[in-house]
Structure formats: C-alpha cells, structure tokens
Amino acid sequence: MNSFFYYLIPIALGAVAIVLLLGLFNMVRGGSPERSQKLMRLRVLLQFAAVVIMMAALYFAAR
C-alpha cells in the first residue's frame, strides 16, 4: 500500500503545480478571466485531493 502512495503523491502534487502555472500564465498573458477562474477552481480541487491522499498515506503508514 505504501508503494501506491509513493507514486500517487508526486502525481497529485505535479497536477496541482501544472494547473497553478497554467492559471498564472493565463493571467499574465491577459487571457480570459473565465478561464483563469476555472483553472484556479480546479487548482483548489486538486489541492484538496492532494491533502486527502497525503493524510491517507500518513494514516496507512501508522498502521
């Protein structure tokens, strides 16, 4: 089970970073504010998922 989290945590963090950079790039470039808003909402959702995954990893590591 730990090896599952070993691969899943970096994937989740990478997804958060990619969406964050896409949103920032869109804002700097002067792109659509609606697209920036959607990307930032997706970032928050992915951050929540990443935190849940990390907490689950800690829970199962302590067992």
Tab-separated table of N, CA and C in Angstrom:
chain	number	residue	atom	x	y	z
A	1	MET	N	0.820	-1.192	0.000
A	1	MET	CA	0.000	0.000	0.000
A	1	MET	C	0.867	1.260	0.000
A	2	ASN	N	1.996	1.210	0.706
A	2	ASN	CA	2.860	2.383	0.756
A	2	ASN	C	3.443	2.718	-0.608
A	3	SER	N	3.728	1.707	-1.422
A	3	SER	CA	4.273	1.987	-2.750
A	3	SER	C	3.222	2.665	-3.634
A	4	PHE	N	1.955	2.386	-3.381
A	4	PHE	CA	0.871	3.054	-4.103
A	4	PHE	C	0.913	4.553	-3.838
A	5	PHE	N	1.052	4.924	-2.573
A	5	PHE	CA	1.124	6.344	-2.214
A	5	PHE	C	2.440	6.964	-2.655
A	6	TYR	N	3.492	6.143	-2.701
A	6	TYR	CA	4.804	6.625	-3.129
A	6	TYR	C	4.726	7.228	-4.524
A	7	TYR	N	3.902	6.653	-5.386
A	7	TYR	CA	3.742	7.162	-6.754
A	7	TYR	C	2.592	8.165	-6.875
A	8	LEU	N	1.573	8.017	-6.058
A	8	LEU	CA	0.387	8.855	-6.183
A	8	LEU	C	0.601	10.280	-5.661
A	9	ILE	N	1.353	10.428	-4.597
A	9	ILE	CA	1.574	11.761	-4.025
A	9	ILE	C	2.295	12.687	-4.997
A	10	PRO	N	3.415	12.283	-5.619
A	10	PRO	CA	4.059	13.192	-6.581
A	10	PRO	C	3.181	13.521	-7.791
A	11	ILE	N	2.359	12.575	-8.212
A	11	ILE	CA	1.451	12.836	-9.332
A	11	ILE	C	0.439	13.907	-8.935
A	12	ALA	N	-0.118	13.792	-7.741
A	12	ALA	CA	-1.094	14.778	-7.271
A	12	ALA	C	-0.452	16.155	-7.124
A	13	LEU	N	0.743	16.208	-6.569
A	13	LEU	CA	1.423	17.493	-6.405
A	13	LEU	C	1.812	18.089	-7.749
A	14	GLY	N	2.219	17.243	-8.681
A	14	GLY	CA	2.545	17.725	-10.024
A	14	GLY	C	1.324	18.295	-10.733
A	15	ALA	N	0.187	17.649	-10.560
A	15	ALA	CA	-1.050	18.148	-11.175
A	15	ALA	C	-1.413	19.519	-10.615
A	16	VAL	N	-1.248	19.693	-9.310
A	16	VAL	CA	-1.530	20.994	-8.693
A	16	VAL	C	-0.594	22.052	-9.273
A	17	ALA	N	0.679	21.723	-9.363
A	17	ALA	CA	1.661	22.686	-9.867
A	17	ALA	C	1.384	23.062	-11.321
A	18	ILE	N	1.029	22.083	-12.136
A	18	ILE	CA	0.758	22.354	-13.550
A	18	ILE	C	-0.446	23.274	-13.704
A	19	VAL	N	-1.521	22.990	-12.980
A	19	VAL	CA	-2.725	23.824	-13.085
A	19	VAL	C	-2.442	25.221	-12.546
A	20	LEU	N	-1.664	25.317	-11.467
A	20	LEU	CA	-1.298	26.626	-10.931
A	20	LEU	C	-0.521	27.436	-11.970
A	21	LEU	N	0.462	26.820	-12.604
A	21	LEU	CA	1.260	27.522	-13.609
A	21	LEU	C	0.431	27.904	-14.834
A	22	LEU	N	-0.480	27.035	-15.245
A	22	LEU	CA	-1.352	27.369	-16.369
A	22	LEU	C	-2.241	28.571	-16.037
A	23	GLY	N	-2.767	28.600	-14.813
A	23	GLY	CA	-3.605	29.725	-14.400
A	23	GLY	C	-2.816	31.024	-14.316
A	24	LEU	N	-1.623	30.951	-13.754
A	24	LEU	CA	-0.788	32.143	-13.668
A	24	LEU	C	-0.372	32.633	-15.047
A	25	PHE	N	-0.010	31.700	-15.914
A	25	PHE	CA	0.381	32.073	-17.274
A	25	PHE	C	-0.778	32.736	-18.000
A	26	ASN	N	-1.976	32.219	-17.813
A	26	ASN	CA	-3.154	32.798	-18.450
A	26	ASN	C	-3.408	34.214	-17.938
A	27	MET	N	-3.229	34.448	-16.652
A	27	MET	CA	-3.453	35.789	-16.096
A	27	MET	C	-2.381	36.769	-16.567
A	28	VAL	N	-1.122	36.332	-16.582
A	28	VAL	CA	-0.026	37.207	-17.013
A	28	VAL	C	-0.178	37.566	-18.487
A	29	ARG	N	-0.607	36.594	-19.263
A	29	ARG	CA	-0.766	36.794	-20.704
A	29	ARG	C	-1.966	37.676	-21.015
A	30	GLY	N	-2.833	37.846	-20.059
A	30	GLY	CA	-4.034	38.654	-20.285
A	30	GLY	C	-5.137	37.847	-20.940
A	31	GLY	N	-5.179	36.569	-20.650
A	31	GLY	CA	-6.191	35.692	-21.236
A	31	GLY	C	-7.557	35.902	-20.609
A	32	SER	N	-8.436	35.018	-20.936
A	32	SER	CA	-9.813	35.090	-20.471
A	32	SER	C	-9.885	34.970	-18.948
A	33	PRO	N	-10.552	35.914	-18.291
A	33	PRO	CA	-10.718	35.806	-16.844
A	33	PRO	C	-11.550	34.580	-16.446
A	34	GLU	N	-12.457	34.180	-17.302
A	34	GLU	CA	-13.267	32.991	-17.014
A	34	GLU	C	-12.403	31.743	-16.982
A	35	ARG	N	-11.448	31.676	-17.900
A	35	ARG	CA	-10.549	30.519	-17.926
A	35	ARG	C	-9.655	30.513	-16.690
A	36	SER	N	-9.152	31.684	-16.298
A	36	SER	CA	-8.336	31.771	-15.084
A	36	SER	C	-9.129	31.318	-13.869
A	37	GLN	N	-10.383	31.716	-13.804
A	37	GLN	CA	-11.237	31.325	-12.678
A	37	GLN	C	-11.449	29.815	-12.651
A	38	LYS	N	-11.687	29.216	-13.809
A	38	LYS	CA	-11.871	27.763	-13.872
A	38	LYS	C	-10.602	27.029	-13.467
A	39	LEU	N	-9.450	27.533	-13.909
A	39	LEU	CA	-8.184	26.891	-13.552
A	39	LEU	C	-7.908	27.012	-12.056
A	40	MET	N	-8.227	28.145	-11.480
A	40	MET	CA	-7.997	28.312	-10.051
A	40	MET	C	-8.954	27.441	-9.231
A	41	ARG	N	-10.173	27.275	-9.699
A	41	ARG	CA	-11.100	26.357	-9.015
A	41	ARG	C	-10.601	24.924	-9.116
A	42	LEU	N	-10.086	24.552	-10.285
A	42	LEU	CA	-9.525	23.214	-10.456
A	42	LEU	C	-8.321	23.031	-9.548
A	43	ARG	N	-7.508	24.074	-9.396
A	43	ARG	CA	-6.341	24.003	-8.517
A	43	ARG	C	-6.765	23.727	-7.081
A	44	VAL	N	-7.801	24.417	-6.617
A	44	VAL	CA	-8.280	24.204	-5.253
A	44	VAL	C	-8.778	22.772	-5.086
A	45	LEU	N	-9.491	22.272	-6.056
A	45	LEU	CA	-9.980	20.889	-6.009
A	45	LEU	C	-8.820	19.902	-5.967
A	46	LEU	N	-7.811	20.133	-6.805
A	46	LEU	CA	-6.647	19.242	-6.827
A	46	LEU	C	-5.846	19.338	-5.534
A	47	GLN	N	-5.767	20.528	-4.953
A	47	GLN	CA	-5.094	20.662	-3.663
A	47	GLN	C	-5.817	19.871	-2.588
A	48	PHE	N	-7.129	19.925	-2.596
A	48	PHE	CA	-7.910	19.149	-1.634
A	48	PHE	C	-7.626	17.660	-1.812
A	49	ALA	N	-7.627	17.202	-3.065
A	49	ALA	CA	-7.355	15.791	-3.331
A	49	ALA	C	-5.944	15.413	-2.868
A	50	ALA	N	-4.971	16.283	-3.104
A	50	ALA	CA	-3.596	16.003	-2.697
A	50	ALA	C	-3.492	15.899	-1.170
A	51	VAL	N	-4.184	16.783	-0.458
A	51	VAL	CA	-4.160	16.725	1.003
A	51	VAL	C	-4.820	15.443	1.499
A	52	VAL	N	-5.926	15.060	0.890
A	52	VAL	CA	-6.606	13.818	1.284
A	52	VAL	C	-5.688	12.620	1.038
A	53	ILE	N	-5.003	12.600	-0.090
A	53	ILE	CA	-4.083	11.497	-0.402
A	53	ILE	C	-2.944	11.445	0.614
A	54	MET	N	-2.392	12.612	0.954
A	54	MET	CA	-1.291	12.636	1.919
A	54	MET	C	-1.750	12.199	3.318
A	55	MET	N	-2.941	12.615	3.696
A	55	MET	CA	-3.466	12.199	5.003
A	55	MET	C	-3.736	10.692	5.027
A	56	ALA	N	-4.235	10.155	3.928
A	56	ALA	CA	-4.455	8.717	3.845
A	56	ALA	C	-3.123	7.965	3.909
A	57	ALA	N	-2.093	8.506	3.265
A	57	ALA	CA	-0.774	7.876	3.314
A	57	ALA	C	-0.245	7.856	4.750
A	58	LEU	N	-0.413	8.960	5.462
A	58	LEU	CA	0.023	9.002	6.857
A	58	LEU	C	-0.770	8.013	7.722
A	59	TYR	N	-2.053	7.932	7.474
A	59	TYR	CA	-2.905	7.016	8.232
A	59	TYR	C	-2.464	5.565	8.023
A	60	PHE	N	-2.257	5.187	6.771
A	60	PHE	CA	-1.892	3.799	6.497
A	60	PHE	C	-0.442	3.503	6.865
A	61	ALA	N	0.412	4.499	6.896
A	61	ALA	CA	1.801	4.283	7.315
A	61	ALA	C	1.877	4.052	8.819
A	62	ALA	N	0.951	4.653	9.564
A	62	ALA	CA	0.958	4.496	11.025
A	62	ALA	C	0.351	3.179	11.460
A	63	ARG	N	-0.327	2.488	10.589
A	63	ARG	CA	-0.989	1.231	10.960
A	63	ARG	C	-0.027	0.101	10.979
